[in-house]
Tab-separated table of C-alpha atoms and ligand atoms in Angstrom:
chain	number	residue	atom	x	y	z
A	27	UNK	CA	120.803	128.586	64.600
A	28	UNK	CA	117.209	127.089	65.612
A	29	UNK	CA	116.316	123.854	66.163
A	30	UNK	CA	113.700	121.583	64.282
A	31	UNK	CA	110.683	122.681	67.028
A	32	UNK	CA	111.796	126.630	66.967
A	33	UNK	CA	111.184	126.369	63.324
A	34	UNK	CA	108.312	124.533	63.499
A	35	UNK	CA	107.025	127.845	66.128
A	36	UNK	CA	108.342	130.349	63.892
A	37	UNK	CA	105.545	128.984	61.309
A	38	UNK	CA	103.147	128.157	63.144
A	39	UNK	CA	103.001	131.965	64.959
A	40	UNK	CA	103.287	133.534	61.333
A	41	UNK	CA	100.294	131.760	60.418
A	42	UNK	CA	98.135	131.981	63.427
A	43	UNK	CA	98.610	135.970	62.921
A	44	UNK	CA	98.113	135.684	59.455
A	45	UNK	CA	94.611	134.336	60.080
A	46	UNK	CA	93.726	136.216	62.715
A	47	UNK	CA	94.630	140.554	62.878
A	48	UNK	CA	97.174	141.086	65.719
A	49	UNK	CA	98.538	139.316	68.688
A	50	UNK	CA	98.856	135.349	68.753
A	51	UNK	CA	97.722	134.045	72.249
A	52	UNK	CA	99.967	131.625	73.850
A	53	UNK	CA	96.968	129.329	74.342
A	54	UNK	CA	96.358	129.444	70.566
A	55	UNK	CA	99.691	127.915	70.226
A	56	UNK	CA	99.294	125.146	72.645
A	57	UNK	CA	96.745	124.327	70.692
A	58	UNK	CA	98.067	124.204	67.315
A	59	UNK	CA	100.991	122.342	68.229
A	60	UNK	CA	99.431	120.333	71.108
A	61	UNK	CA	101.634	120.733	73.898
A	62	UNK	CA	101.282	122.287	77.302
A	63	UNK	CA	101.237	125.849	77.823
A	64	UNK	CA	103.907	125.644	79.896
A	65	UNK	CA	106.062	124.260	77.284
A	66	UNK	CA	104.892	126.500	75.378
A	67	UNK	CA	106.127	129.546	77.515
A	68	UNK	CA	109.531	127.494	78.083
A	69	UNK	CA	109.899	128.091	73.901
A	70	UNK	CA	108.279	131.667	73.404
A	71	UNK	CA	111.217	132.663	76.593
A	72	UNK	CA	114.508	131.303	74.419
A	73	UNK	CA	112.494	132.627	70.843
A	74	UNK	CA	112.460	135.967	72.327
A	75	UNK	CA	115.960	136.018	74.037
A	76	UNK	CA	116.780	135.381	70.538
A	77	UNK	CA	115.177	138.175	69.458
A	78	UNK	CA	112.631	136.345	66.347
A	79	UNK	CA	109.571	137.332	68.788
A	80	UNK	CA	107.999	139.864	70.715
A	81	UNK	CA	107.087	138.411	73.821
A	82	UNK	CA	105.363	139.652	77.487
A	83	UNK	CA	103.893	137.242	79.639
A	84	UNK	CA	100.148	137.229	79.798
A	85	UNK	CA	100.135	138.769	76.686
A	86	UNK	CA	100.566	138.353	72.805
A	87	UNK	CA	103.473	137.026	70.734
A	88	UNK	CA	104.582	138.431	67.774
A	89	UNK	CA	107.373	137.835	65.338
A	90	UNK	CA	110.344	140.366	64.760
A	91	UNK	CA	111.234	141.596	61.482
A	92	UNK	CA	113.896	138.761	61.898
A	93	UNK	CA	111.228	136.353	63.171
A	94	UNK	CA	109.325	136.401	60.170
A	95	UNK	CA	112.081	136.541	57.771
A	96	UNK	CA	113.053	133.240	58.814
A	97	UNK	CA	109.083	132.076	58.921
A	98	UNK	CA	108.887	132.953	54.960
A	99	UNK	CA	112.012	130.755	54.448
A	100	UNK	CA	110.750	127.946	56.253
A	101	UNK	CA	107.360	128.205	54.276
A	102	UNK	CA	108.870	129.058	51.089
A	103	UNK	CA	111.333	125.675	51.315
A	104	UNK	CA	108.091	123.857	52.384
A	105	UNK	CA	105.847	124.807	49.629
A	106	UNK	CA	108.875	124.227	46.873
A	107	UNK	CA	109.515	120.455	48.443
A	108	UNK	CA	105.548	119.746	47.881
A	109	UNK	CA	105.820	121.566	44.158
A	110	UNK	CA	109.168	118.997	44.152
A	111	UNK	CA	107.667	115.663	44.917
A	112	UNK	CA	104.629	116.462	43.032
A	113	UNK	CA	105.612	117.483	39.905
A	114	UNK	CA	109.312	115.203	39.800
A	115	UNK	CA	108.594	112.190	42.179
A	116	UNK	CA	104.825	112.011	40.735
A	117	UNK	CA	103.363	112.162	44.479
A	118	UNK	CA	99.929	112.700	45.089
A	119	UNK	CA	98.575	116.231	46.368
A	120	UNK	CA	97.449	114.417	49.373
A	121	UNK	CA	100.567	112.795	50.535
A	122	UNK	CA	103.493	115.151	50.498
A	123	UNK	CA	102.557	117.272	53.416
A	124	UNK	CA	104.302	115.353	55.703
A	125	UNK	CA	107.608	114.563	53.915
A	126	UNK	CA	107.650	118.990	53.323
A	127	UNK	CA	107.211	119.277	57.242
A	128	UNK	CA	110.527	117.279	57.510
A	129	UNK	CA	112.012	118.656	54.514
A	130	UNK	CA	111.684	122.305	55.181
A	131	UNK	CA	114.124	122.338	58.147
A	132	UNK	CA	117.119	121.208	55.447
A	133	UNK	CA	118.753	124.832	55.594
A	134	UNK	CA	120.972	125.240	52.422
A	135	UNK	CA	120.176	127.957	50.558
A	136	UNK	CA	122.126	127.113	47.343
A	137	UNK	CA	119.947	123.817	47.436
A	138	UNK	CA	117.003	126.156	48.200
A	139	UNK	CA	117.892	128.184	44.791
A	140	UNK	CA	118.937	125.277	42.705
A	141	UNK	CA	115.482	123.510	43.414
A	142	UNK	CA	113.748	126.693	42.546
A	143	UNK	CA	115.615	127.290	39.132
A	144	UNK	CA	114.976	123.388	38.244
A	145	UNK	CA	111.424	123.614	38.944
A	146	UNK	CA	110.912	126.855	36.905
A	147	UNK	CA	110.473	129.059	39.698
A	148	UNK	CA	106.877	128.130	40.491
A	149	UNK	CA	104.381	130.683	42.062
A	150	UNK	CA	102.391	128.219	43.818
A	151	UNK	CA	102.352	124.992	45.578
A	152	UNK	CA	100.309	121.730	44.706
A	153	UNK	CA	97.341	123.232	47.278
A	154	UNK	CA	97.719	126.718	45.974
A	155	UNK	CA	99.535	128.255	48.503
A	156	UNK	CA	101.355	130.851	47.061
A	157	UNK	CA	105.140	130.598	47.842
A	158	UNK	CA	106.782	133.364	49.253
A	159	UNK	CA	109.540	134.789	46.957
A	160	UNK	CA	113.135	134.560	47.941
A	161	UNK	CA	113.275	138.441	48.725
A	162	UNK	CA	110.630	137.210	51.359
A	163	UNK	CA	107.419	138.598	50.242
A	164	UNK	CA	104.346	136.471	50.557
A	165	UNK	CA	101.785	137.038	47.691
A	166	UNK	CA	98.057	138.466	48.709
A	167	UNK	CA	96.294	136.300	46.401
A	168	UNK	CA	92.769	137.539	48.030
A	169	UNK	CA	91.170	134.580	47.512
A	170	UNK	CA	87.559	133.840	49.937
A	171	UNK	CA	86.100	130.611	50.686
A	172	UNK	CA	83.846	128.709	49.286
A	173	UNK	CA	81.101	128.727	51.804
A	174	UNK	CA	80.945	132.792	50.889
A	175	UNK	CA	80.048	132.441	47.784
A	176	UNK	CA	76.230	133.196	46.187
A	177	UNK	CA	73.736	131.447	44.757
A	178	UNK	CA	74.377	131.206	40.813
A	179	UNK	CA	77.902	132.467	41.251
A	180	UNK	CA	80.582	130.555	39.107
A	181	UNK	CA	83.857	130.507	40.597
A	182	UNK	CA	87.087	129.018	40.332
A	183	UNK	CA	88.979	126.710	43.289
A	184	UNK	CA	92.125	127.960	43.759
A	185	UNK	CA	93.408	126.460	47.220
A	186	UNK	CA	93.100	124.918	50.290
A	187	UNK	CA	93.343	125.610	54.005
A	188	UNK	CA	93.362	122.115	55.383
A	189	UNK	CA	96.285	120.129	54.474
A	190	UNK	CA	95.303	116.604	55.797
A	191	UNK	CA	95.566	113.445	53.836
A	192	UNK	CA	91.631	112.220	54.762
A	193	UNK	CA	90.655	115.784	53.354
A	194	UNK	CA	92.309	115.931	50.145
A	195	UNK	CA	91.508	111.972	49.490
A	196	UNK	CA	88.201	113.750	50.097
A	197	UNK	CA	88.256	116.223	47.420
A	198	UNK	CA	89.776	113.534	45.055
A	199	UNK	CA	86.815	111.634	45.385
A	200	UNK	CA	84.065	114.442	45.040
A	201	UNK	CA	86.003	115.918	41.756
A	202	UNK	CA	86.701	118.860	43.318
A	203	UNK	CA	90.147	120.404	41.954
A	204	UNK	CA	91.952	123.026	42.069
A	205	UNK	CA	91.565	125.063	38.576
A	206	UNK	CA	88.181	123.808	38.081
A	207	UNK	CA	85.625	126.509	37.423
A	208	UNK	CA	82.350	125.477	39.516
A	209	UNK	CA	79.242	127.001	39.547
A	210	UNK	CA	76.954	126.785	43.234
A	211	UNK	CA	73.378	125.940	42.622
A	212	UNK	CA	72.184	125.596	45.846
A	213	UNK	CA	72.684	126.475	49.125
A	214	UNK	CA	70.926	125.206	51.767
A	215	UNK	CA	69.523	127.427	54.413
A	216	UNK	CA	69.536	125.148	57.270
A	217	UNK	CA	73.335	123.772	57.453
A	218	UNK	CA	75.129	125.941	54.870
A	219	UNK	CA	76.180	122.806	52.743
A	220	UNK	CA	76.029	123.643	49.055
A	221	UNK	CA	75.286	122.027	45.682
A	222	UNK	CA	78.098	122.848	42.900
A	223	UNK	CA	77.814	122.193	39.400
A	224	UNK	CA	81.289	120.780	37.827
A	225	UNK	CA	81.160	121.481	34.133
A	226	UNK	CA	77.879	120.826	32.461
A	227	UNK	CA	76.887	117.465	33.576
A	228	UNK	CA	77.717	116.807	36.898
A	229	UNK	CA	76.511	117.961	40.640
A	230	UNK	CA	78.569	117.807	43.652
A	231	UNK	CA	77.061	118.166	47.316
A	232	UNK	CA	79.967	119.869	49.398
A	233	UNK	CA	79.636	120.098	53.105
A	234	UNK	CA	79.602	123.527	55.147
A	235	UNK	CA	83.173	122.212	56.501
A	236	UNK	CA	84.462	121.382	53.246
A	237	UNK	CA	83.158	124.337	51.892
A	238	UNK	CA	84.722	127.018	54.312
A	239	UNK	CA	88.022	124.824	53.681
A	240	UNK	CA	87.919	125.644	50.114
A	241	UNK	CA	89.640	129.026	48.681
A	242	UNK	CA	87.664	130.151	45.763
A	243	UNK	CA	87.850	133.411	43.363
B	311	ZN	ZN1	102.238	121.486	53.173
């Protein structure tokens, strides 16, 4: 069995290589979960002697079939917990992340299914993340980011890719959410912020960063 920080590892190394083709660096990971890169190699050693990585010092980790098995459960029971104290405990978008990052590591799997069935066996979670099915597949949903899109192209938000409280509160404040079809006026050839249009009446200035934080199709 793994403990709390293995899990949290398992994750983070499934979506590092998600993001990026290949091999996840072992410097990558001390950065994503702050800690020395010597602690770092201390954890990738006992991952790999329990065969969920593929491991050689100096060069890349990558999960075993095993490895990300258990990464999809861990993200799967993540995303369900934030669908779970959104939609029953009336939570905000913006604060569950958290609570799920505790939650997740609870390891039943006849809780896992029950919570499933009595939320209706949603697709997605309250940032539209897709959640992986419990076969283990994770959904290509294809979406692109914001900050790709054209001049005069409508499109609708459909996730994020930064979790943080300050971010979301962010969003909540500029309108922008997800389901909402936007259209970008403007985009500004000096810092890559753009205008959107919300509906008919109303114009929303969205930063470059907020922008290539923003999942659109
Ligand atoms: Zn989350």
């Amino acid at each position: 069995m793994q403990s709390f920080t293995e899990e949290n590892y398992l994750k983070t190394i499934y979506n590092l290589a998600s993001k990026q083709q290949g091999e996840v660096s072992t410097n990558a990971l001390a950065e994503m979960t702050a800690t020395k890169a010597a602690s770092v190699t201390d954890m990738l050693r006992k991952l790999a002697d329990k065969e969920l990585i593929h491991y050689k010092k100096y060069q890349g980790v990558r999960l075993t079939e095993e490895g990300e098995r258990l990464a999809l459960q861990i993200i799967r029971r993540h995303r369900l917990w934030e669908v779970f104290l959104v939609q029953k405990l009336g939570f905000g978008w913006d604060e569950v992340h958290d609570m799920a990052e505790e939650l997740e590591h609870i390891r039943s799997e006849e809780l896992v299914v029950r919570l499933d069935t009595f939320l209706g066996h949603p697709q997605f979670d309250p940032h539209g993340d897709p959640i992986p099915t419990p076969t283990g597949q994770m959904p290509e949903m294809g979406y692109r980011k914001l900050s790709d899109a054209e001049a005069g192209e409508a499109v609708c938000l459909r996730a994020v890719m930064e979790h943080s409280t300050e971010f979301l509160q962010h969003l909540n404040h500029s309108s922008l959410t997800l389901g909402s079809i936007v259209t970008v006026s403007e985009i500004n050839a000096f810092d890559k912020s753009v205008l959107v249009q919300i509906g008919n009446d109303r114009t929303v200035f969205v930063s470059y960063e907020v922008a290539k934080n923003l999942l659109v199709s």
